Amino acid sequence: MSGMSGMSGMTGGTGMMSSMLPNISSASTGNVAGVLSYCVQNNYLSGSGATSALSSLTGKQGVTSSSDYTAGQQGQLLTGGSNAFSLSSLKGQMKQKMCNMVLSRAKNLL
């Protein structure tokens, strides 16, 4: 039963799904910028807010030259240690929700 901890939010629609998303607070600035780039290029995010945040982050020194940025551009969210979360494993609205979380984190890093 220990694997059932996320089940309590199931009646809320996306409650359980949200608990399956990784915590992005430990992702590096480069990785957040890379994932944001992935989200924009694949049309999971659009609008001036996303492109503005992306421009600001990629303008920071060393961001685009980091391996974390490259991994992010491939849809890999690095959440610390050897853990990587692939956005390609998400379906439909969950991918968009994850991209919105990344955008929010990106804005906090500016």
Coordinates of C-alpha atoms in Angstrom, one line a residue:
M1 CA 0.0 0.0 0.0
S2 CA 3.0 2.4 0.3
G3 CA 2.8 3.1 -3.4
M4 CA -0.8 4.4 -3.1
S5 CA 0.2 7.7 -1.4
G6 CA -0.7 9.8 -4.5
M7 CA -4.2 8.3 -4.7
S8 CA -5.9 10.7 -2.3
G9 CA -6.0 13.4 -4.9
M10 CA -7.7 11.3 -7.6
T11 CA -11.2 12.7 -7.1
G12 CA -9.8 16.2 -7.9
G13 CA -9.2 15.3 -11.5
T14 CA -5.6 16.1 -12.0
G15 CA -4.5 15.8 -8.4
M16 CA -2.9 12.4 -8.8
M17 CA -1.4 13.4 -12.1
S18 CA 0.2 16.5 -10.6
S19 CA 1.8 14.5 -7.9
M20 CA 3.5 12.5 -10.6
L21 CA 5.4 15.5 -12.0
P22 CA 8.9 16.1 -10.7
N23 CA 9.9 19.0 -8.4
I24 CA 11.6 21.5 -10.6
S25 CA 13.0 23.7 -7.8
S26 CA 16.4 22.0 -8.0
A27 CA 16.8 22.3 -11.8
S28 CA 19.7 24.5 -12.8
T29 CA 19.1 27.8 -14.7
G30 CA 20.6 26.3 -17.8
N31 CA 18.3 23.2 -17.6
V32 CA 15.2 25.4 -17.0
A33 CA 16.2 27.5 -20.0
G34 CA 16.7 24.4 -22.2
V35 CA 13.4 22.9 -21.2
L36 CA 11.7 26.2 -21.7
S37 CA 13.2 26.3 -25.2
Y38 CA 11.9 22.7 -25.8
C39 CA 8.4 23.8 -24.7
V40 CA 8.4 26.9 -27.0
Q41 CA 9.7 25.0 -30.0
N42 CA 7.2 22.2 -29.6
N43 CA 4.3 24.7 -29.1
Y44 CA 3.5 23.6 -25.6
L45 CA 4.0 27.3 -24.6
S46 CA 3.4 30.4 -26.7
G47 CA 3.1 34.1 -26.2
S48 CA 5.4 36.9 -25.2
G49 CA 5.8 35.8 -21.6
A50 CA 7.4 32.5 -22.6
T51 CA 9.7 34.0 -25.3
S52 CA 10.6 36.9 -23.1
A53 CA 11.6 34.6 -20.2
L54 CA 13.6 32.4 -22.6
S55 CA 15.4 35.3 -24.1
S56 CA 16.3 36.7 -20.6
L57 CA 17.6 33.3 -19.4
T58 CA 19.6 32.5 -22.5
G59 CA 21.2 35.9 -22.3
K60 CA 22.8 35.0 -19.0
Q61 CA 26.5 34.1 -19.2
G62 CA 27.2 30.4 -19.6
V63 CA 23.6 29.3 -19.8
T64 CA 23.5 28.1 -23.4
S65 CA 26.9 26.5 -23.2
S66 CA 26.0 24.2 -20.4
S67 CA 25.3 20.5 -20.8
D68 CA 22.2 21.1 -18.6
Y69 CA 20.8 23.5 -21.3
T70 CA 21.5 20.9 -24.1
A71 CA 19.7 18.2 -22.1
G72 CA 16.8 20.6 -21.5
Q73 CA 16.5 21.3 -25.2
Q74 CA 16.0 17.6 -25.7
G75 CA 13.1 17.6 -23.2
Q76 CA 15.1 16.3 -20.3
L77 CA 14.5 18.0 -16.9
L78 CA 17.4 17.4 -14.6
T79 CA 16.1 17.4 -11.0
G80 CA 19.3 16.8 -9.2
G81 CA 21.8 14.0 -8.9
S82 CA 21.5 11.4 -11.7
N83 CA 17.7 11.9 -11.9
A84 CA 16.4 13.0 -15.3
F85 CA 12.7 13.4 -16.2
S86 CA 11.7 13.2 -19.9
L87 CA 8.9 15.4 -20.9
S88 CA 8.3 13.0 -23.8
S89 CA 6.9 10.6 -21.3
L90 CA 4.0 12.9 -20.5
K91 CA 0.8 12.9 -22.5
G92 CA -1.3 15.9 -23.7
Q93 CA -2.3 18.4 -21.0
M94 CA 0.3 17.0 -18.6
K95 CA 3.1 18.1 -21.0
Q96 CA 1.5 21.6 -21.1
K97 CA 1.2 21.7 -17.3
M98 CA 4.9 20.8 -16.9
C99 CA 5.9 23.5 -19.4
N100 CA 3.8 26.0 -17.4
M101 CA 5.6 25.0 -14.2
V102 CA 9.0 25.4 -16.0
L103 CA 7.9 28.9 -17.2
S104 CA 6.9 29.8 -13.7
R105 CA 10.3 28.6 -12.4
A106 CA 12.1 30.5 -15.2
K107 CA 10.4 33.8 -14.2
N108 CA 11.5 33.2 -10.6
L109 CA 15.1 32.9 -11.8
L110 CA 15.1 36.2 -13.6

